[in-house]
Amino acid sequence: MAAALLPLLLLLATGPGSGRADAGQERRDALREELLLTPLPTGDVAATFQFRTRWDADLQRGAVSHYRLFPKALGRLVAALGVRELHLALTQGFWRTRYWGQPPLQAPAGAELWVWFQPTVTDVDKAWKELSNILSGIFCASLNFIDSTNTVIPTASFKPLGLANGTDHHLLRYAVLPREVVCTENLTPWKKLLPCGSKAGLAVLLKAERLFHSSYHSQAVHIRPICRDASCLAMSWELRQTLTVVFDFFSSGQGKKDWSLFKMFSRTLTDTCPLASQSKVYVDISPKNKEKELLEVSPPPTSVHEAIVQGDKKTYAVYDLLSPSLFNTSRSLNVQLKWKRPQDSSEMPIPTLHAQRYVGGYGLQTGEICTLIYNTHPYRAFPVILLETVPWYLRLYVHTLTIITKGKENKPSYIHYQPAQDRRRPHLLEMLIQLPANSVTKITIQFERALLKWTEYPPDPNHGFYVGSSVLSALVPSVTAMKDMDVEQSPLFTSLFPSSDGSSYFVRLYTEPLLVNLPTPDFSMPYNVICLTCTVVAVCYGSFYNLLTRTFHVEEPSRGGLAKRLANVIRKFRGVPPL
């Protein structure tokens, strides 16, 4: 009996395993994770996490039934709704480009979602609405409030970042919810999409208590198709989960620019994710001054990497967590950085491209949106694409649009304007503007505030109404010539926006969101009217009801009391008439 069961047991033990091995050869997936630590010129520290899952599979055909590293919730979503690219960002705070420099990945305040759909999708609006509702449930966000009143179709600002057979902008949808608040209920489902969760690898540093005690917090999800190899004969799917935080040690009470992993995250790195093929920590140790180094890191890094990032030559200390020698001396890794000497504020570099926006005017009838775009390059001019999305209740006067550069009118090379429809769609304005070298370009447009219905005001109408950030897209000239690099071998923070050539790099910036006050009725008047009406009704109706329901009784006259009878007896003896 045992001899008869032995071949069956061997077949059961080898059969499924060989099937999984064949499936692994057909559909290969890999996970790379990295952490970039960047000391900012103001003394703050920026930490950028990137988790990249690459899957050599075809999600569009729907033939995938086994998910190993790629999240099944997102894979089924891409296959069912015909998504070609998906980019979602949830941000709390504002990245101060003027003082912090160019970010690796910037996002506007609130929630941002832009999606490219496949040409096979017949009803893009229906798929867009269904997609926003599903993502709202996955990430516990208010993405279900995305509708036609805050959705636009850009024509030039958002091009596909992955493989694209065509750029039909009718397949693109873009929306921003600037009032969305990001908190732990959004971070928890984001961490659950990671193959190792928050139990191992770099994700153990993602402690919500520390992440949200920061000046800036942004988490994003990027899904796009990429080339499988250099020949690009086959397609793979890439999922990037990014998280960027900026820690301000002065506001936290430490008062020093020296920092470490334990000071920032209250944790250290103890082990790696067993599913990751690469796990590295990069520390930006680029000299801010050509004469001497300012930064000193400990423990000694496993290697040093030099790269051209955003037009500047950078030097990084690299800690390879998969290196056996890294955890030999101690069971945990606590990267520490110290400043050799205090940094002078005059050494703060100025980014080549940055912008700011504000609301002008006075009163509650008209106003003006002003945008300032700075090009600090000493001798190179370059074009920039400006995208403005304004809600319908701010009625733009397009004839008041003015663009002034160095005291002269600057006519845009391309302009696309889609007027708003009340309670249906917002304003959309796209312009291609040439920025001269070392110049400031001022863009102004006037608007009129609309009077909403009383049911359209939020619970706190006096707080104001938010207007989404402007989007700037440009190819900025590079100071240092850049070389072509292998995407698979280069760091993740340099490969999301690959350079088209060696002389420029792509930058996408966002301005501040605006807070605009609208004519607001006195919502205390209904309360006063209700109180007065209830008082009048209670008095009048109460009195009338009392008269209708009261019972009247006729009382007979009484014969008098003991004192009266005694008085009548005395009066009788005296001969006086009784009372």
Coordinates of C-alpha atoms in Angstrom, one line a residue:
M1 CA 0.0 0.0 0.0
A2 CA 2.8 2.4 0.9
A3 CA 4.6 1.5 -2.4
A4 CA 1.5 2.3 -4.4
L5 CA 1.0 5.7 -2.7
L6 CA 4.7 6.8 -3.2
P7 CA 4.4 7.7 -6.9
L8 CA 1.2 9.6 -6.3
L9 CA 2.9 11.6 -3.5
L10 CA 5.9 12.4 -5.7
L11 CA 3.6 13.5 -8.5
L12 CA 1.6 15.8 -6.2
A13 CA 4.9 17.2 -4.8
T14 CA 6.5 17.9 -8.2
G15 CA 3.5 18.8 -10.4
P16 CA 2.4 22.2 -9.0
G17 CA 5.9 23.3 -8.3
S18 CA 7.0 22.8 -11.9
G19 CA 3.9 24.6 -13.0
R20 CA 4.8 27.6 -10.9
A21 CA 8.3 27.5 -12.2
D22 CA 7.0 27.6 -15.8
A23 CA 4.7 30.4 -14.9
G24 CA 7.6 32.3 -13.3
Q25 CA 9.6 31.9 -16.5
E26 CA 6.6 33.2 -18.6
R27 CA 5.7 36.1 -16.3
R28 CA 8.6 37.5 -14.4
D29 CA 8.2 40.2 -11.8
A30 CA 10.8 42.1 -9.8
L31 CA 10.7 44.6 -6.9
R32 CA 13.2 47.4 -6.4
E33 CA 13.0 49.8 -3.4
E34 CA 15.1 52.8 -2.6
L35 CA 15.3 55.7 -0.2
L36 CA 16.7 59.1 -1.2
L37 CA 17.8 61.4 1.7
T38 CA 18.4 65.0 0.5
P39 CA 19.5 67.8 2.9
L40 CA 17.7 71.0 1.7
P41 CA 19.3 74.4 1.6
T42 CA 17.1 75.7 4.4
G43 CA 18.3 73.0 6.8
D44 CA 15.3 70.7 6.3
V45 CA 15.7 67.1 5.1
A46 CA 13.6 65.5 2.3
A47 CA 13.1 61.7 2.3
T48 CA 11.8 60.2 -0.9
F49 CA 10.7 56.5 -0.9
Q50 CA 10.2 54.7 -4.2
F51 CA 9.0 51.1 -4.6
R52 CA 9.0 49.8 -8.2
T53 CA 7.3 46.6 -9.2
R54 CA 7.9 45.5 -12.7
W55 CA 5.7 42.7 -14.2
D56 CA 6.4 41.1 -17.6
A57 CA 2.7 40.4 -18.3
D58 CA -0.1 41.6 -20.5
L59 CA -2.8 42.9 -18.3
Q60 CA -5.0 44.2 -21.2
R61 CA -5.9 40.8 -22.5
G62 CA -7.2 39.7 -19.1
A63 CA -5.3 36.4 -19.2
V64 CA -3.6 37.0 -15.9
S65 CA -4.9 34.9 -13.0
H66 CA -2.0 34.7 -10.6
Y67 CA -0.6 37.8 -8.9
R68 CA 2.7 37.6 -7.0
L69 CA 4.1 41.1 -6.4
F70 CA 1.8 43.3 -8.4
P71 CA -1.3 44.2 -6.4
K72 CA -4.3 42.3 -7.6
A73 CA -6.7 45.2 -6.9
L74 CA -4.8 47.5 -9.3
G75 CA -4.2 44.8 -11.9
R76 CA -7.8 43.9 -12.2
L77 CA -8.7 47.6 -12.3
V78 CA -6.3 48.2 -15.2
A79 CA -7.6 45.2 -17.1
A80 CA -11.3 45.9 -16.6
L81 CA -11.5 49.6 -17.4
G82 CA -8.9 49.8 -20.2
V83 CA -6.4 52.0 -18.4
R84 CA -3.2 52.7 -20.2
E85 CA -1.6 55.0 -17.6
L86 CA -2.7 56.0 -14.1
H87 CA -1.2 58.7 -11.9
L88 CA -2.6 59.4 -8.4
A89 CA -1.1 61.7 -5.8
L90 CA -2.4 62.6 -2.3
T91 CA -0.5 65.6 -0.9
Q92 CA -0.6 67.5 2.4
G93 CA 1.3 70.8 2.3
F94 CA 3.1 72.7 -0.5
W95 CA 6.6 72.1 -1.9
R96 CA 8.5 75.4 -1.7
T97 CA 10.5 75.2 -4.9
R98 CA 12.1 78.6 -4.3
Y99 CA 13.8 77.5 -1.1
W100 CA 13.9 73.7 -1.4
G101 CA 14.9 73.4 -5.0
Q102 CA 13.5 71.1 -7.7
P103 CA 11.7 68.1 -6.2
P104 CA 12.2 64.6 -7.6
L105 CA 8.4 64.2 -7.8
Q106 CA 6.1 67.1 -7.1
A107 CA 2.4 67.1 -6.7
P108 CA -0.2 69.7 -6.0
A109 CA -1.9 70.1 -2.6
G110 CA -4.9 67.8 -2.2
A111 CA -5.7 64.9 -4.5
E112 CA -4.6 64.8 -8.2
L113 CA -5.6 62.1 -10.7
W114 CA -4.9 61.9 -14.4
V115 CA -5.5 58.8 -16.5
W116 CA -4.9 57.8 -20.1
F117 CA -7.4 55.2 -21.4
Q118 CA -6.9 52.7 -24.2
P119 CA -8.4 53.5 -27.6
T120 CA -10.7 50.5 -27.2
V121 CA -12.7 52.3 -24.5
T122 CA -15.9 53.6 -26.1
D123 CA -17.3 55.7 -23.2
V124 CA -14.3 57.4 -21.6
D125 CA -16.5 59.5 -19.2
K126 CA -18.2 56.5 -17.8
A127 CA -14.9 54.6 -17.3
W128 CA -13.5 57.8 -15.7
K129 CA -16.3 58.0 -13.2
E130 CA -16.2 54.3 -12.4
L131 CA -12.4 54.5 -12.0
S132 CA -12.5 57.4 -9.5
N133 CA -15.2 55.6 -7.4
I134 CA -13.1 52.4 -7.2
L135 CA -9.9 54.3 -6.3
S136 CA -11.9 56.2 -3.7
G137 CA -12.7 52.9 -2.0
I138 CA -9.1 51.5 -2.4
F139 CA -7.3 54.5 -0.9
C140 CA -10.1 55.7 1.5
A141 CA -10.1 59.1 -0.2
S142 CA -12.8 61.5 -1.4
L143 CA -12.1 60.8 -5.1
N144 CA -15.8 60.0 -5.6
F145 CA -16.4 63.8 -5.6
I146 CA -14.6 63.9 -9.0
D147 CA -17.2 64.8 -11.6
S148 CA -17.7 67.0 -14.7
T149 CA -17.4 70.2 -12.6
N150 CA -13.7 69.6 -11.8
T151 CA -12.6 67.4 -14.7
V152 CA -10.7 68.8 -17.8
I153 CA -9.2 67.3 -20.9
P154 CA -5.7 68.9 -21.4
T155 CA -4.3 69.0 -24.9
A156 CA -0.6 69.7 -24.3
S157 CA 0.4 69.5 -20.6
F158 CA 0.1 65.8 -19.8
K159 CA 1.7 63.5 -22.3
P160 CA 2.0 59.7 -21.6
L161 CA 5.1 58.8 -19.6
G162 CA 5.2 55.2 -20.8
L163 CA 4.7 53.5 -24.1
A164 CA 2.1 55.2 -26.3
N165 CA 0.9 54.4 -29.8
G166 CA -0.9 57.7 -30.1
T167 CA -1.6 60.9 -28.1
D168 CA -5.3 61.4 -28.7
H169 CA -6.1 63.8 -25.9
H170 CA -9.7 62.8 -25.9
L171 CA -8.6 59.6 -24.1
L172 CA -7.1 61.7 -21.2
R173 CA -8.8 62.9 -18.1
Y174 CA -7.4 65.2 -15.4
A175 CA -8.9 66.3 -12.1
V176 CA -7.7 68.0 -8.8
L177 CA -9.4 68.1 -5.4
P178 CA -7.4 70.9 -3.7
R179 CA -9.4 70.6 -0.4
E180 CA -8.6 66.9 0.1
V181 CA -7.0 66.2 3.5
V182 CA -4.4 63.4 3.6
C183 CA -4.2 61.3 6.8
T184 CA -3.5 57.9 8.2
E185 CA -6.5 56.3 6.6
N186 CA -4.9 57.0 3.2
L187 CA -1.4 55.8 4.2
T188 CA -2.6 52.4 5.5
P189 CA -4.1 51.1 2.2
W190 CA -1.1 52.5 0.3
K191 CA 1.3 50.5 2.5
K192 CA -0.8 47.3 2.0
L193 CA -0.1 47.4 -1.7
L194 CA 3.6 46.8 -1.0
P195 CA 4.7 43.2 -1.5
C196 CA 6.2 43.2 2.1
G197 CA 3.8 45.6 3.5
S198 CA 5.4 47.6 6.4
K199 CA 6.9 44.6 8.0
A200 CA 10.3 44.4 6.3
G201 CA 12.6 46.5 4.1
L202 CA 12.5 50.2 3.8
A203 CA 8.8 50.3 4.6
V204 CA 9.5 49.7 8.3
L205 CA 10.4 53.4 8.4
L206 CA 6.8 54.4 7.3
K207 CA 5.5 55.3 10.8
A208 CA 2.4 57.4 10.5
E209 CA 3.1 59.4 13.7
R210 CA 6.4 60.7 12.2
L211 CA 5.4 61.0 8.6
F212 CA 2.5 63.4 9.3
H213 CA 4.5 65.4 11.8
S214 CA 6.3 67.1 8.8
S215 CA 6.2 70.2 6.7
Y216 CA 5.3 68.3 3.5
H217 CA 3.8 64.9 2.8
S218 CA 3.0 63.4 -0.6
Q219 CA 2.2 59.8 -1.5
A220 CA 1.6 58.7 -5.1
V221 CA 0.9 55.7 -7.3
H222 CA 2.1 55.6 -10.9
I223 CA 1.1 52.8 -13.3
R224 CA 2.4 52.8 -16.9
P225 CA 3.5 50.4 -19.7
I226 CA 7.3 50.3 -20.4
C227 CA 9.7 48.4 -22.7
R228 CA 10.7 45.0 -21.6
D229 CA 14.2 45.3 -23.0
A230 CA 16.3 47.6 -25.2
S231 CA 14.7 46.3 -28.4
C232 CA 11.2 47.2 -27.0
L233 CA 9.6 44.3 -28.8
A234 CA 7.6 43.3 -25.7
M235 CA 5.8 45.3 -23.1
S236 CA 5.9 45.2 -19.3
W237 CA 3.9 47.0 -16.6
E238 CA 5.4 49.2 -14.0
L239 CA 4.0 50.2 -10.7
R240 CA 5.7 52.9 -8.7
Q241 CA 4.7 53.8 -5.2
T242 CA 6.4 57.0 -4.1
L243 CA 6.3 58.9 -0.8
T244 CA 8.0 62.2 -0.1
V245 CA 8.3 63.9 3.3
V246 CA 10.1 67.0 4.5
F247 CA 11.2 67.1 8.1
D248 CA 11.8 70.5 9.8
F249 CA 14.0 69.9 12.8
F250 CA 13.8 73.6 13.9
S251 CA 10.1 73.4 14.3
S252 CA 10.3 70.0 16.1
G253 CA 12.4 71.6 18.9
Q254 CA 15.8 70.0 18.1
G255 CA 17.3 73.2 16.7
K256 CA 20.2 71.4 14.9
K257 CA 20.7 70.5 11.3
D258 CA 22.3 67.2 12.2
W259 CA 20.0 64.3 11.6
S260 CA 19.7 60.5 11.5
L261 CA 17.2 57.9 10.5
F262 CA 16.2 57.4 14.1
K263 CA 15.6 61.1 14.6
M264 CA 13.4 61.3 11.5
F265 CA 11.4 58.0 11.7
S266 CA 12.0 56.8 15.3
R267 CA 13.1 53.6 13.8
T268 CA 16.2 52.1 12.1
L269 CA 16.7 49.5 9.3
T270 CA 17.1 46.0 10.6
D271 CA 16.5 43.7 7.6
T272 CA 15.5 43.7 4.0
C273 CA 12.4 42.7 2.1
P274 CA 13.0 39.1 1.0
L275 CA 11.0 39.7 -2.2
A276 CA 13.1 42.7 -3.3
S277 CA 15.9 42.3 -5.9
Q278 CA 17.4 45.6 -5.0
S279 CA 17.2 47.7 -1.8
K280 CA 19.4 50.8 -1.5
V281 CA 19.6 54.0 0.5
Y282 CA 21.0 57.1 -1.2
V283 CA 22.3 60.1 0.7
D284 CA 22.9 63.3 -1.2
I285 CA 26.4 64.4 -0.2
S286 CA 27.0 66.8 -3.1
P287 CA 29.2 69.8 -2.0
K288 CA 27.2 73.0 -1.8
N289 CA 30.5 74.9 -1.9
K290 CA 33.4 74.1 -4.3
E291 CA 36.1 74.8 -1.7
K292 CA 35.2 72.2 1.0
E293 CA 32.7 69.5 1.9
L294 CA 29.9 70.4 4.2
L295 CA 28.4 67.0 5.0
E296 CA 29.8 63.9 6.8
V297 CA 27.9 60.6 6.8
S298 CA 28.3 57.6 9.1
P299 CA 28.6 54.7 9.0
P300 CA 30.8 54.5 5.9
P301 CA 28.7 53.8 2.7
T302 CA 29.2 50.7 0.7
S303 CA 29.8 52.8 -2.5
V304 CA 29.6 56.3 -4.0
H305 CA 27.5 57.1 -7.0
E306 CA 27.7 60.1 -9.3
A307 CA 24.9 61.1 -11.6
I308 CA 23.5 64.1 -13.5
V309 CA 20.2 64.8 -11.9
Q310 CA 18.0 67.7 -13.1
G311 CA 20.9 69.3 -14.8
D312 CA 23.3 69.3 -11.9
K313 CA 26.1 66.9 -11.0
K314 CA 25.3 65.0 -7.8
T315 CA 27.2 62.7 -5.5
Y316 CA 25.4 60.1 -3.5
A317 CA 26.6 57.9 -0.6
V318 CA 25.0 54.5 -1.3
Y319 CA 24.0 51.9 1.3
D320 CA 23.2 48.6 -0.3
L321 CA 20.9 46.7 2.1
L322 CA 21.5 43.4 0.3
S323 CA 25.3 43.6 0.8
P324 CA 26.3 41.0 3.4
S325 CA 28.9 43.3 4.9
L326 CA 26.5 46.0 5.8
F327 CA 24.8 44.3 8.8
N328 CA 27.9 42.4 10.0
T329 CA 29.1 45.1 12.5
S330 CA 25.6 45.8 13.9
R331 CA 22.1 44.4 13.6
S332 CA 20.6 47.7 12.5
L333 CA 21.5 50.6 10.1
N334 CA 21.1 54.1 11.4
V335 CA 22.4 56.5 8.8
Q336 CA 23.7 59.8 10.4
L337 CA 24.6 63.1 8.7
K338 CA 26.5 65.9 10.3
W339 CA 27.4 69.4 9.0
K340 CA 31.1 70.1 9.2
R341 CA 30.4 73.9 9.5
P342 CA 27.3 76.1 9.5
Q343 CA 25.8 76.8 6.1
D344 CA 25.5 80.4 5.0
S345 CA 22.1 81.4 3.8
S346 CA 23.8 83.3 0.9
E347 CA 24.9 79.9 -0.5
M348 CA 21.3 78.8 -1.1
P349 CA 21.0 77.9 -4.8
I350 CA 18.2 79.4 -6.9
P351 CA 16.3 76.9 -9.1
T352 CA 16.3 77.7 -12.8
L353 CA 12.5 77.6 -13.0
H354 CA 10.0 78.4 -10.3
A355 CA 6.7 80.2 -10.0
Q356 CA 4.2 81.7 -7.6
R357 CA 0.5 82.7 -7.8
Y358 CA -1.8 84.9 -5.8
V359 CA -5.2 86.6 -6.0
G360 CA -5.4 90.3 -6.5
G361 CA -8.2 92.9 -6.3
Y362 CA -10.6 93.9 -3.5
G363 CA -14.3 93.4 -2.7
L364 CA -16.5 90.4 -3.4
Q365 CA -17.5 91.2 -7.0
T366 CA -14.3 91.1 -9.2
G367 CA -10.8 89.9 -8.7
E368 CA -7.6 89.0 -10.6
I369 CA -5.4 85.9 -10.7
C370 CA -1.7 86.7 -11.0
T371 CA 1.0 84.2 -11.9
L372 CA 4.7 85.0 -11.8
I373 CA 7.1 82.6 -13.6
Y374 CA 10.9 83.0 -13.0
N375 CA 13.6 82.0 -15.4
T376 CA 16.9 82.5 -13.6
H377 CA 19.1 81.0 -16.4
P378 CA 21.7 83.6 -17.3
Y379 CA 21.7 83.1 -21.1
R380 CA 19.2 80.4 -22.1
A381 CA 15.6 81.0 -23.0
F382 CA 13.1 78.1 -23.1
P383 CA 9.3 77.7 -23.6
V384 CA 6.9 76.6 -20.8
I385 CA 3.4 75.2 -21.0
L386 CA 1.0 76.7 -18.4
L387 CA -2.2 74.9 -17.5
E388 CA -4.9 76.8 -15.6
T389 CA -8.0 75.1 -14.3
V390 CA -10.5 77.6 -12.7
P391 CA -14.0 76.6 -11.3
W392 CA -17.1 77.7 -13.1
Y393 CA -18.2 80.1 -10.3
L394 CA -15.2 82.3 -11.1
R395 CA -16.2 83.8 -14.5
L396 CA -13.0 84.6 -16.4
Y397 CA -12.7 87.6 -18.7
V398 CA -10.4 86.2 -21.3
H399 CA -10.1 89.6 -23.0
T400 CA -8.3 90.9 -19.9
L401 CA -5.5 88.3 -20.2
T402 CA -2.1 90.0 -20.2
I403 CA 1.4 88.5 -20.3
I404 CA 4.2 90.9 -19.5
T405 CA 7.9 90.1 -19.6
K406 CA 10.6 92.7 -18.9
G407 CA 8.0 95.5 -19.4
K408 CA 6.9 94.2 -22.8
E409 CA 3.9 92.2 -24.0
N410 CA 4.7 88.5 -24.5
K411 CA 2.3 86.8 -26.9
P412 CA 1.9 83.1 -26.4
S413 CA 2.9 80.7 -29.2
Y414 CA -0.1 78.4 -28.6
I415 CA -3.3 79.0 -26.6
H416 CA -6.2 76.7 -26.0
Y417 CA -9.2 77.9 -24.0
Q418 CA -12.4 76.1 -23.1
P419 CA -15.0 78.2 -21.4
A420 CA -16.8 77.0 -18.4
Q421 CA -20.5 76.1 -18.2
D422 CA -22.3 76.8 -15.0
R423 CA -22.5 73.7 -12.8
R424 CA -21.2 71.5 -15.6
R425 CA -17.5 72.1 -16.3
P426 CA -14.6 74.4 -15.3
H427 CA -12.5 76.8 -17.3
L428 CA -9.5 75.3 -19.1
L429 CA -6.6 77.6 -20.3
E430 CA -3.4 76.2 -21.8
M431 CA -0.6 78.5 -23.2
L432 CA 2.8 78.0 -24.6
I433 CA 4.9 80.9 -23.4
Q434 CA 8.5 81.7 -24.2
L435 CA 10.6 82.7 -21.2
P436 CA 13.6 84.9 -22.0
A437 CA 16.8 84.4 -20.0
N438 CA 17.0 85.9 -16.5
S439 CA 13.4 87.2 -16.6
V440 CA 10.2 87.3 -14.7
T441 CA 6.9 86.8 -16.6
K442 CA 3.7 88.1 -15.1
I443 CA 0.4 86.6 -16.3
T444 CA -2.9 88.2 -15.1
I445 CA -6.5 87.6 -15.9
Q446 CA -9.6 89.1 -14.3
F447 CA -12.7 87.2 -13.1
E448 CA -16.1 87.9 -11.6
R449 CA -17.4 86.0 -8.6
A450 CA -20.8 84.2 -9.1
L451 CA -23.5 84.0 -6.5
L452 CA -24.3 80.4 -5.6
K453 CA -27.5 78.8 -4.6
W454 CA -27.8 78.5 -0.8
T455 CA -27.7 74.7 -1.1
E456 CA -24.3 74.8 -3.0
Y457 CA -22.3 76.3 -0.1
P458 CA -20.1 74.0 2.1
P459 CA -20.6 73.8 5.8
D460 CA -17.9 76.4 6.4
P461 CA -18.6 78.9 3.6
N462 CA -16.7 81.8 5.2
H463 CA -13.5 79.7 5.0
G464 CA -13.4 80.3 1.3
F465 CA -13.3 78.2 -1.9
Y466 CA -10.2 76.5 -3.2
V467 CA -8.8 76.9 -6.7
G468 CA -6.5 74.2 -8.0
S469 CA -2.8 74.8 -8.6
S470 CA -1.4 75.9 -12.0
V471 CA 0.7 73.3 -13.8
L472 CA 4.0 74.3 -15.5
S473 CA 5.7 71.8 -17.9
A474 CA 9.0 72.6 -19.5
L475 CA 12.3 71.3 -20.8
V476 CA 14.8 73.2 -18.7
P477 CA 18.3 73.6 -20.1
S478 CA 20.9 71.6 -18.3
V479 CA 24.0 73.1 -16.8
T480 CA 26.0 69.8 -17.3
A481 CA 25.7 67.6 -20.3
M482 CA 23.7 64.4 -19.5
K483 CA 24.5 61.0 -20.8
D484 CA 22.2 58.2 -21.8
M485 CA 21.8 55.6 -19.1
D486 CA 20.2 52.3 -18.6
V487 CA 16.9 52.7 -16.9
E488 CA 17.3 49.3 -15.1
Q489 CA 20.7 50.2 -13.7
S490 CA 20.1 53.9 -12.8
P491 CA 18.5 55.0 -9.5
L492 CA 14.7 55.2 -9.5
F493 CA 14.6 58.9 -8.8
T494 CA 16.3 59.6 -12.2
S495 CA 14.2 57.4 -14.4
L496 CA 10.5 58.5 -14.1
F497 CA 11.0 61.5 -16.4
P498 CA 13.8 60.4 -18.8
S499 CA 15.7 63.2 -20.6
S500 CA 14.9 63.5 -24.3
D501 CA 18.5 64.7 -25.0
G502 CA 21.6 65.5 -23.2
S503 CA 21.0 69.3 -23.1
S504 CA 17.7 69.5 -21.2
Y505 CA 15.6 67.8 -18.7
F506 CA 11.8 67.7 -18.1
V507 CA 10.3 69.5 -15.1
R508 CA 6.7 69.7 -14.0
L509 CA 6.0 72.2 -11.3
Y510 CA 2.8 73.2 -9.4
T511 CA 2.0 76.6 -7.9
E512 CA 0.1 77.3 -4.7
P513 CA -3.6 76.6 -4.6
L514 CA -5.7 79.7 -4.2
L515 CA -8.3 80.5 -1.6
V516 CA -11.1 82.8 -2.9
N517 CA -14.0 84.2 -0.9
L518 CA -17.4 84.4 -2.6
P519 CA -20.4 86.5 -1.8
T520 CA -21.9 84.6 1.1
P521 CA -25.3 85.1 2.6
D522 CA -25.9 85.5 6.3
F523 CA -26.7 81.9 7.2
S524 CA -27.7 83.1 10.8
M525 CA -30.8 84.7 9.4
P526 CA -32.7 81.4 8.9
Y527 CA -31.9 80.6 12.5
N528 CA -33.3 84.0 13.7
V529 CA -36.4 83.5 11.5
I530 CA -37.0 80.1 12.8
C531 CA -36.7 81.2 16.4
L532 CA -39.0 84.2 15.9
T533 CA -41.6 82.1 14.0
C534 CA -41.6 79.4 16.6
T535 CA -42.1 82.0 19.3
V536 CA -45.0 83.6 17.6
V537 CA -46.6 80.3 16.7
A538 CA -46.2 79.1 20.3
V539 CA -47.8 82.2 21.8
C540 CA -50.7 82.6 19.4
Y541 CA -51.5 78.9 18.9
G542 CA -51.0 78.2 22.6
S543 CA -53.4 80.8 23.7
F544 CA -56.0 79.9 21.0
Y545 CA -55.7 76.2 21.9
N546 CA -56.1 77.0 25.6
L547 CA -59.3 78.9 24.9
L548 CA -60.7 76.0 22.8
T549 CA -59.9 73.2 25.2
R550 CA -60.6 75.0 28.6
T551 CA -63.7 74.0 30.6
F552 CA -65.6 76.8 32.4
H553 CA -67.6 76.1 35.7
V554 CA -70.2 78.5 37.3
E555 CA -69.7 78.7 41.1
E556 CA -72.8 79.4 43.4
P557 CA -72.4 82.2 45.9
S558 CA -71.5 81.0 49.3
R559 CA -73.4 81.7 52.5
G560 CA -70.4 83.3 54.1
G561 CA -68.0 82.3 56.8
L562 CA -68.1 82.2 60.6
A563 CA -67.1 85.8 61.0
K564 CA -69.9 87.0 58.7
R565 CA -72.5 85.0 60.6
L566 CA -71.3 86.2 63.9
A567 CA -71.4 89.8 62.6
N568 CA -75.0 89.4 61.5
V569 CA -76.1 88.0 64.9
I570 CA -74.6 91.1 66.6
R571 CA -76.3 93.4 64.0
K572 CA -79.6 91.7 64.7
F573 CA -79.4 92.4 68.4
R574 CA -78.6 96.0 67.6
G575 CA -81.5 96.3 65.1
V576 CA -79.2 96.9 62.1
P577 CA -79.9 95.2 58.8
P578 CA -77.7 92.1 58.2
L579 CA -74.8 92.1 55.8

